[in-house]
GROMACS .gro file of C-alpha atoms in nm:
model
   85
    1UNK     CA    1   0.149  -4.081   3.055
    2UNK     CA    2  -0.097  -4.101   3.330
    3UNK     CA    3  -0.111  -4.407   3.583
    4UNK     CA    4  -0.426  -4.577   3.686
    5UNK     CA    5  -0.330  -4.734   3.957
    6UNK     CA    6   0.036  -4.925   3.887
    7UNK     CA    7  -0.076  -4.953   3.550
    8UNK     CA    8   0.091  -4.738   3.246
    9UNK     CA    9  -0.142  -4.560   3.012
   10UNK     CA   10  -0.014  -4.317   2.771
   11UNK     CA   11  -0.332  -4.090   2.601
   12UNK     CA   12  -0.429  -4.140   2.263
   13UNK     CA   13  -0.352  -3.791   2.171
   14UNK     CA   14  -0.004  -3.804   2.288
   15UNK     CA   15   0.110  -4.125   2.107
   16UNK     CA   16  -0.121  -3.951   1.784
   17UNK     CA   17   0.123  -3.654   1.799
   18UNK     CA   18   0.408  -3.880   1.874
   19UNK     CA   19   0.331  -4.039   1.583
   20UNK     CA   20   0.288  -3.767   1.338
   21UNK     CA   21   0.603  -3.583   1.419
   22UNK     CA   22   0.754  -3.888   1.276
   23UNK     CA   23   0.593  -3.910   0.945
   24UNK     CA   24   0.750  -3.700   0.651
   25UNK     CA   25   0.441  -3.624   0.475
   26UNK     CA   26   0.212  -3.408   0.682
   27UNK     CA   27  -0.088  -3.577   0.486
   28UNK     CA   28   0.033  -3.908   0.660
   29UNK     CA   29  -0.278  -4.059   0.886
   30UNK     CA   30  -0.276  -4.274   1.129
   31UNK     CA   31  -0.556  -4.530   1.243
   32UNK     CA   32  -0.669  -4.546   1.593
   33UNK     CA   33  -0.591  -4.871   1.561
   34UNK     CA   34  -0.235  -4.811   1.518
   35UNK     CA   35  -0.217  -4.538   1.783
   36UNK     CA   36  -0.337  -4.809   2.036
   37UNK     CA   37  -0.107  -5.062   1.932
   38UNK     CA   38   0.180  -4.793   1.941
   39UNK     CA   39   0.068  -4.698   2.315
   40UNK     CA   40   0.069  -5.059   2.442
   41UNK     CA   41   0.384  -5.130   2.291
   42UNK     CA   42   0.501  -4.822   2.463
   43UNK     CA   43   0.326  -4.970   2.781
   44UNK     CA   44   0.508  -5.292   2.756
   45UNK     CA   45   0.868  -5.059   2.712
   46UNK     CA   46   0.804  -4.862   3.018
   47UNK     CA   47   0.712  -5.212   3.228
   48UNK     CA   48   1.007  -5.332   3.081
   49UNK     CA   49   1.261  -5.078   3.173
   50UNK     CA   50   1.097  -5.027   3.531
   51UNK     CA   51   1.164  -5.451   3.559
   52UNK     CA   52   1.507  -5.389   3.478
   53UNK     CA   53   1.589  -5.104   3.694
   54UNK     CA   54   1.446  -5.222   4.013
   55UNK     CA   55   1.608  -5.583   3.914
   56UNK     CA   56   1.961  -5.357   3.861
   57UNK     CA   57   1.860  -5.190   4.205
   58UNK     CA   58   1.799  -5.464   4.382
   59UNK     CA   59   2.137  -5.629   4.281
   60UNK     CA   60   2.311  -5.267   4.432
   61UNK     CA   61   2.144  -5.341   4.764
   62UNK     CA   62   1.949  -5.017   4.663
   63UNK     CA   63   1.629  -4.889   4.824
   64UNK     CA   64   1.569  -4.687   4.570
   65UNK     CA   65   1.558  -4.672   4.210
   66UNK     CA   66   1.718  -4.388   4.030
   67UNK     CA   67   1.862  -4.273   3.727
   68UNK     CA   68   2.197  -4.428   3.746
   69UNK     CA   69   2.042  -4.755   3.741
   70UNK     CA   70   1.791  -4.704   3.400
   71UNK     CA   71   2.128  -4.557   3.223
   72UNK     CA   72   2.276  -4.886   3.315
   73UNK     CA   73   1.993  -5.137   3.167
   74UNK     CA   74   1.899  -4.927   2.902
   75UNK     CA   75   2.170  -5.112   2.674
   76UNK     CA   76   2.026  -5.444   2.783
   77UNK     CA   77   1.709  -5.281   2.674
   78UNK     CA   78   1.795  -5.101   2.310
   79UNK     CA   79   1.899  -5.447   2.247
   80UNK     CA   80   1.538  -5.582   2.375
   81UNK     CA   81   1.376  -5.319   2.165
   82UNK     CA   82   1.592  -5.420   1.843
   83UNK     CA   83   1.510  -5.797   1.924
   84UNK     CA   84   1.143  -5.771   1.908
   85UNK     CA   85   1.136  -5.535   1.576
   0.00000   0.00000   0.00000
C-alpha cells in the first residue's frame, strides 16, 4: 500500500497476487479490470476503518489512534463489509 499524499493506493501487483492466492485453480486469471476494482474496494475498506477509528478515538478523548481502538470498530466494520456484499 503506498500513500500519495492522504490518499490509499494499493499496487496492482499486490492486489494481482492477493488475488491469485485465493483462486483454487492456478490457471485462474484475473482481468486488470477486476484487480482495479478489487484495489478500490480495498481503498474504500481502509478509509473506512481509519473513519471509524479516529471517530472511536475521538469519543476516548484520545490524541492518538491506536490499535485498541481498530480492534474495537472492526465488528462494526465485518458487519459493513457483509452489508455491502
Amino acid at each position: 500500500m503506498e500513500n500519495a499524499g492522504n490518499e490509499v493506493v494499493f499496487k496492482k501487483e499486490t492486489v494481482a497476487k492477493l488475488l491469485a492466492r485465493s483462486f483454487k485453480e492456478d490457471k485462474t486469471k484475473v482481468s486488470s479490470d477486476a484487480v482495479m476494482l478489487v484495489a478500490e474496494m480495498l481503498k474504500v475498506f481502509v478509509e473506512e476503518a481509519t473513519r471509524r477509528a479516529v471517530k472511536q478515538a475521538d469519543s476516548e478523548d484520545c490524541d492518538t489512534v491506536d490499535i485498541e481502538h481498530f480492534e474495537k470498530i472492526l465488528p462494526q466494520l465485518v458487519s459493513f463489509v457483509y452489508a455491502c456484499a
